[in-house]
């Protein structure tokens, strides 16, 4: 559930949470338990030790978590303004890591979320609108979380912790958004799983400002933009990059309004970044 100072807090099958240390063999093999791991523990005189770690379905490095079902990307309609490039990059990162993405639009009490919803509904990903301040939209959000392990991600100040507090009963610290630079203060001190009454677990992640994509090539990028998938094989040129070539099915769909302009711009920007990466960096 959480790890602090070399101690790991494990929820066992009996419902109790045990404080455990990792066996020395893990240090020898340079394996560190991660939040979200499914583990075997042994108890002796009330003290626990992690004896085995099951194979992980997926992992994220930042924050270090494992076995995530859903990556819920939280964006605010305002204060701070949505960073669409970063949001799109994180959606690709979720796909690359075999984690189902979803988009949560917060602060609809300040500004309606219709414009953002219009962009992301074209992806086919679940999109929900909420207001943590007005405590609205939680009934729409909860079905996405039930029975799953969901990581909340987004820029500082978008309201991840505020939404989680509504879901978990005010167990996270929140921070105000700076009026001067319209960014939030980081309030997440460590990664921790919180159990929902409806079943499932949620966790907050530290506010992020960058996320690098690794292990994918420029020509593979289109596969991680679901709204581009029905264009495969329809372009004039085989291996079309959907950036420079004429008679491109993706650009045709864009012109017809089937792809959001900002999503295509994100695709082009990411494609060019991946093209610049040297082969040994991939």
CSV table of C-alpha atoms in Angstrom, one decimal:
chain,number,residue,atom,x,y,z
A,1,UNK,CA,0.0,0.0,0.0
A,2,UNK,CA,2.9,2.4,0.7
A,3,UNK,CA,6.6,2.4,1.5
A,4,UNK,CA,8.4,4.8,3.8
A,5,UNK,CA,12.0,4.7,5.0
A,6,UNK,CA,12.6,1.1,4.0
A,7,UNK,CA,9.4,-0.2,5.6
A,8,UNK,CA,6.5,-1.5,3.4
A,9,UNK,CA,2.9,-1.6,4.5
A,10,UNK,CA,1.2,-4.6,3.0
A,11,UNK,CA,-2.6,-5.3,3.1
A,12,UNK,CA,-3.0,-9.0,3.5
A,13,UNK,CA,-5.8,-11.4,2.6
A,14,UNK,CA,-7.1,-11.2,6.2
A,15,UNK,CA,-7.7,-7.4,5.7
A,16,UNK,CA,-5.0,-6.3,8.1
A,17,UNK,CA,-2.1,-4.1,7.1
A,18,UNK,CA,1.4,-5.4,8.2
A,19,UNK,CA,4.6,-3.4,8.4
A,20,UNK,CA,7.3,-5.3,6.6
A,21,UNK,CA,10.9,-5.1,5.6
A,22,UNK,CA,12.2,-6.6,2.3
A,23,UNK,CA,14.3,-9.7,2.5
A,24,UNK,CA,18.1,-9.1,1.9
A,25,UNK,CA,18.0,-11.2,-1.3
A,26,UNK,CA,16.1,-8.4,-3.0
A,27,UNK,CA,18.9,-6.0,-2.3
A,28,UNK,CA,21.4,-8.5,-3.6
A,29,UNK,CA,19.4,-8.9,-6.8
A,30,UNK,CA,18.8,-5.1,-7.0
A,31,UNK,CA,15.0,-5.6,-6.8
A,32,UNK,CA,13.0,-3.0,-4.9
A,33,UNK,CA,9.4,-3.6,-3.9
A,34,UNK,CA,7.0,-1.1,-5.6
A,35,UNK,CA,3.7,0.2,-4.6
A,36,UNK,CA,1.0,-1.9,-6.2
A,37,UNK,CA,3.1,-5.1,-6.1
A,38,UNK,CA,1.4,-8.3,-5.2
A,39,UNK,CA,3.7,-10.0,-2.6
A,40,UNK,CA,4.0,-12.9,-0.3
A,41,UNK,CA,4.9,-12.0,3.3
A,42,UNK,CA,6.0,-14.0,6.3
A,43,UNK,CA,5.2,-13.1,9.9
A,44,UNK,CA,7.3,-13.7,12.9
A,45,UNK,CA,6.6,-12.3,16.4
A,46,UNK,CA,4.3,-9.7,14.8
A,47,UNK,CA,7.0,-8.5,12.4
A,48,UNK,CA,6.6,-9.0,8.6
A,49,UNK,CA,9.1,-9.6,5.8
A,50,UNK,CA,8.4,-9.6,2.1
A,51,UNK,CA,9.4,-13.1,0.9
A,52,UNK,CA,8.4,-13.0,-2.8
A,53,UNK,CA,7.2,-10.5,-5.4
A,54,UNK,CA,4.8,-11.7,-8.1
A,55,UNK,CA,5.6,-10.9,-11.8
A,56,UNK,CA,4.4,-7.4,-12.6
A,57,UNK,CA,1.9,-6.7,-15.4
A,58,UNK,CA,3.3,-3.2,-15.9
A,59,UNK,CA,5.4,-0.6,-14.1
A,60,UNK,CA,5.9,3.2,-14.1
A,61,UNK,CA,9.2,4.7,-13.2
A,62,UNK,CA,7.8,8.1,-12.2
A,63,UNK,CA,6.3,7.5,-9.7
A,64,UNK,CA,7.6,3.9,-9.1
A,65,UNK,CA,4.3,1.9,-9.1
A,66,UNK,CA,3.3,-1.5,-10.5
A,67,UNK,CA,0.2,-3.3,-11.7
A,68,UNK,CA,-1.8,-0.2,-12.7
A,69,UNK,CA,-5.1,-0.9,-14.5
A,70,UNK,CA,-6.1,2.7,-15.3
A,71,UNK,CA,-4.1,6.0,-15.7
A,72,UNK,CA,-6.6,8.8,-15.0
A,73,UNK,CA,-5.2,12.0,-16.5
A,74,UNK,CA,-6.6,15.0,-14.7
A,75,UNK,CA,-6.7,18.4,-16.5
A,76,UNK,CA,-8.3,21.6,-15.3
A,77,UNK,CA,-10.4,23.8,-17.5
A,78,UNK,CA,-8.5,26.8,-15.9
A,79,UNK,CA,-6.1,27.8,-13.2
A,80,UNK,CA,-3.8,26.2,-14.4
A,81,UNK,CA,-4.7,26.2,-18.1
A,82,UNK,CA,-4.7,22.7,-19.7
A,83,UNK,CA,-1.4,21.6,-21.2
A,84,UNK,CA,-2.6,19.6,-24.1
A,85,UNK,CA,0.8,18.5,-25.4
A,86,UNK,CA,1.7,17.0,-22.0
A,87,UNK,CA,-1.7,15.4,-21.7
A,88,UNK,CA,-1.3,13.8,-25.1
A,89,UNK,CA,2.2,12.6,-24.3
A,90,UNK,CA,0.9,10.9,-21.1
A,91,UNK,CA,-1.9,9.2,-23.1
A,92,UNK,CA,0.7,7.7,-25.4
A,93,UNK,CA,2.8,6.7,-22.4
A,94,UNK,CA,-0.2,4.9,-20.9
A,95,UNK,CA,-0.7,3.0,-24.2
A,96,UNK,CA,3.0,2.1,-24.4
A,97,UNK,CA,2.8,0.7,-20.8
A,98,UNK,CA,-0.4,-1.3,-21.5
A,99,UNK,CA,-2.4,0.8,-19.0
A,100,UNK,CA,-5.9,1.9,-20.0
A,101,UNK,CA,-6.1,5.7,-20.1
A,102,UNK,CA,-9.0,7.9,-19.1
A,103,UNK,CA,-9.4,11.7,-19.0
A,104,UNK,CA,-10.9,13.6,-16.1
A,105,UNK,CA,-11.8,17.3,-16.6
A,106,UNK,CA,-11.8,19.2,-13.3
A,107,UNK,CA,-12.8,22.8,-12.2
A,108,UNK,CA,-15.9,22.9,-14.4
A,109,UNK,CA,-17.2,25.3,-11.8
A,110,UNK,CA,-14.7,27.9,-13.1
A,111,UNK,CA,-15.2,27.2,-16.8
A,112,UNK,CA,-17.2,24.6,-18.7
A,113,UNK,CA,-15.4,21.5,-19.9
A,114,UNK,CA,-17.2,21.2,-23.3
A,115,UNK,CA,-14.1,22.3,-25.3
A,116,UNK,CA,-11.8,19.8,-23.7
A,117,UNK,CA,-14.4,17.0,-23.8
A,118,UNK,CA,-14.8,17.6,-27.5
A,119,UNK,CA,-11.1,17.1,-28.1
A,120,UNK,CA,-10.8,13.9,-26.1
A,121,UNK,CA,-14.1,12.2,-27.1
A,122,UNK,CA,-12.6,11.7,-30.6
A,123,UNK,CA,-10.0,9.4,-29.0
A,124,UNK,CA,-12.5,6.9,-27.8
A,125,UNK,CA,-11.1,7.1,-24.2
A,126,UNK,CA,-13.5,7.6,-21.3
A,127,UNK,CA,-13.9,11.3,-20.5
A,128,UNK,CA,-15.6,12.6,-17.4
A,129,UNK,CA,-16.2,16.1,-16.1
A,130,UNK,CA,-16.1,16.9,-12.4
A,131,UNK,CA,-15.8,19.8,-10.0
A,132,UNK,CA,-14.0,18.9,-6.8
A,133,UNK,CA,-14.9,22.3,-5.4
A,134,UNK,CA,-18.6,21.9,-6.1
A,135,UNK,CA,-18.3,18.1,-5.2
A,136,UNK,CA,-20.0,17.2,-8.5
A,137,UNK,CA,-19.4,14.5,-11.0
A,138,UNK,CA,-18.1,11.8,-8.5
A,139,UNK,CA,-21.1,9.6,-9.4
A,140,UNK,CA,-19.8,9.5,-13.0
A,141,UNK,CA,-16.2,9.0,-12.0
A,142,UNK,CA,-16.6,6.2,-9.5
A,143,UNK,CA,-17.7,3.5,-12.1
A,144,UNK,CA,-14.4,4.0,-13.9
A,145,UNK,CA,-12.5,3.3,-10.7
A,146,UNK,CA,-14.5,0.4,-9.2
A,147,UNK,CA,-12.5,-2.8,-8.8
A,148,UNK,CA,-9.4,-1.4,-10.5
A,149,UNK,CA,-6.1,0.1,-9.4
A,150,UNK,CA,-6.1,3.7,-10.8
A,151,UNK,CA,-3.2,6.1,-10.8
A,152,UNK,CA,-4.2,9.8,-10.9
A,153,UNK,CA,-1.7,12.0,-12.9
A,154,UNK,CA,-1.6,15.6,-14.0
A,155,UNK,CA,0.1,18.9,-13.5
A,156,UNK,CA,0.3,20.3,-10.0
A,157,UNK,CA,-2.7,22.4,-9.2
A,158,UNK,CA,-5.3,20.6,-11.4
A,159,UNK,CA,-7.0,19.1,-8.4
A,160,UNK,CA,-5.9,15.5,-8.2
A,161,UNK,CA,-5.6,15.5,-4.4
A,162,UNK,CA,-8.9,17.3,-4.0
A,163,UNK,CA,-10.8,14.7,-6.1
A,164,UNK,CA,-9.1,11.9,-4.2
A,165,UNK,CA,-10.0,13.5,-0.9
A,166,UNK,CA,-13.7,13.3,-2.0
A,167,UNK,CA,-13.3,9.7,-2.9
A,168,UNK,CA,-11.2,8.6,0.1
A,169,UNK,CA,-12.4,10.8,3.0
A,170,UNK,CA,-10.0,13.6,3.2
A,171,UNK,CA,-6.7,11.7,3.6
A,172,UNK,CA,-4.5,13.7,1.3
A,173,UNK,CA,-2.9,17.1,1.7
A,174,UNK,CA,-3.8,19.7,-0.9
A,175,UNK,CA,-2.1,22.9,-2.0
A,176,UNK,CA,-3.3,26.1,-3.4
A,177,UNK,CA,-2.5,27.3,-6.9
A,178,UNK,CA,0.0,30.1,-7.1
A,179,UNK,CA,-1.7,33.3,-8.4
A,180,UNK,CA,1.5,34.5,-9.9
A,181,UNK,CA,2.5,31.5,-12.0
A,182,UNK,CA,-0.8,29.6,-12.0
A,183,UNK,CA,0.8,26.4,-10.9
A,184,UNK,CA,0.2,24.3,-7.8
A,185,UNK,CA,2.7,23.4,-5.1
A,186,UNK,CA,3.6,19.8,-4.9
A,187,UNK,CA,1.7,18.2,-2.1
A,188,UNK,CA,2.2,14.5,-2.6
A,189,UNK,CA,5.0,13.4,-0.2
A,190,UNK,CA,5.0,9.7,-1.0
A,191,UNK,CA,3.1,7.3,-3.2
A,192,UNK,CA,0.3,5.4,-1.4
A,193,UNK,CA,-2.6,3.3,-2.4
A,194,UNK,CA,-6.0,4.2,-0.9
A,195,UNK,CA,-8.8,1.6,-0.9
A,196,UNK,CA,-12.3,2.7,-2.1
A,197,UNK,CA,-15.5,1.7,-0.4
A,198,UNK,CA,-16.8,0.5,-3.7
A,199,UNK,CA,-13.8,-1.7,-4.3
A,200,UNK,CA,-10.5,-0.9,-6.0
A,201,UNK,CA,-7.5,1.3,-5.2
A,202,UNK,CA,-6.5,4.8,-6.1
A,203,UNK,CA,-3.2,6.6,-5.8
A,204,UNK,CA,-2.0,10.2,-6.3
A,205,UNK,CA,1.3,10.9,-8.1
A,206,UNK,CA,3.6,13.8,-7.7
A,207,UNK,CA,2.9,16.7,-10.0
A,208,UNK,CA,4.9,16.4,-13.2
A,209,UNK,CA,6.1,18.9,-15.9
A,210,UNK,CA,7.7,16.5,-18.3
A,211,UNK,CA,7.5,12.8,-19.3
A,212,UNK,CA,9.9,11.3,-21.8
A,213,UNK,CA,8.8,8.5,-24.1
A,214,UNK,CA,11.2,5.7,-24.5
A,215,UNK,CA,11.5,2.5,-26.5
A,216,UNK,CA,9.2,3.6,-29.4
A,217,UNK,CA,10.1,4.7,-32.8
A,218,UNK,CA,8.6,7.6,-34.8
A,219,UNK,CA,7.0,5.2,-37.3
A,220,UNK,CA,5.2,3.4,-34.4
A,221,UNK,CA,3.7,6.5,-32.9
A,222,UNK,CA,0.4,6.4,-34.9
A,223,UNK,CA,-0.5,3.1,-33.3
A,224,UNK,CA,-0.8,5.0,-30.0
A,225,UNK,CA,-3.2,7.6,-31.3
A,226,UNK,CA,-6.5,5.5,-31.4
A,227,UNK,CA,-8.3,8.0,-33.6
A,228,UNK,CA,-5.7,7.4,-36.3
A,229,UNK,CA,-6.2,3.7,-36.4
A,230,UNK,CA,-9.0,3.5,-39.0
A,231,UNK,CA,-6.7,5.3,-41.5
A,232,UNK,CA,-4.1,2.5,-41.5
A,233,UNK,CA,-3.4,1.4,-45.1
A,234,UNK,CA,-5.5,4.1,-46.7
A,235,UNK,CA,-2.7,6.6,-47.4
A,236,UNK,CA,-1.2,6.9,-50.9
A,237,UNK,CA,2.3,6.0,-49.7
A,238,UNK,CA,3.1,2.9,-47.8
A,239,UNK,CA,4.8,3.8,-44.5
A,240,UNK,CA,3.2,7.3,-44.6
A,241,UNK,CA,4.4,9.5,-41.6
A,242,UNK,CA,1.1,11.5,-41.8
A,243,UNK,CA,3.3,14.6,-41.6
A,244,UNK,CA,4.7,15.5,-45.0
A,245,UNK,CA,3.2,13.3,-47.6
A,246,UNK,CA,0.3,14.2,-49.9
A,247,UNK,CA,-2.9,12.1,-50.2
A,248,UNK,CA,-2.7,11.2,-46.5
A,249,UNK,CA,-5.8,9.6,-45.0
A,250,UNK,CA,-5.0,11.1,-41.6
A,251,UNK,CA,-4.8,14.6,-43.0
A,252,UNK,CA,-8.0,13.9,-44.8
A,253,UNK,CA,-9.8,12.8,-41.6
A,254,UNK,CA,-8.3,15.9,-39.9
A,255,UNK,CA,-9.8,18.2,-42.6
A,256,UNK,CA,-13.2,16.5,-42.1
A,257,UNK,CA,-13.1,17.2,-38.4
A,258,UNK,CA,-12.6,13.5,-37.4
A,259,UNK,CA,-9.4,14.3,-35.5
A,260,UNK,CA,-9.0,17.3,-33.2
A,261,UNK,CA,-6.5,19.8,-34.4
A,262,UNK,CA,-4.6,19.9,-31.1
A,263,UNK,CA,-4.3,16.1,-31.1
A,264,UNK,CA,-2.8,16.1,-34.7
A,265,UNK,CA,-0.4,18.9,-33.6
A,266,UNK,CA,0.7,16.8,-30.7
A,267,UNK,CA,1.2,13.8,-33.0
A,268,UNK,CA,3.4,15.9,-35.3
A,269,UNK,CA,5.5,17.3,-32.5
A,270,UNK,CA,6.0,13.9,-30.9
A,271,UNK,CA,6.8,12.3,-34.3
A,272,UNK,CA,9.5,14.9,-34.9
A,273,UNK,CA,11.0,14.5,-31.4
A,274,UNK,CA,11.2,10.7,-31.9
A,275,UNK,CA,12.7,11.1,-35.3
A,276,UNK,CA,15.6,13.1,-33.8
A,277,UNK,CA,16.4,10.4,-31.3
A,278,UNK,CA,19.5,8.4,-32.2
A,279,UNK,CA,19.0,4.7,-32.8
A,280,UNK,CA,21.0,3.8,-29.7
A,281,UNK,CA,18.7,5.9,-27.5
A,282,UNK,CA,15.6,3.9,-28.4
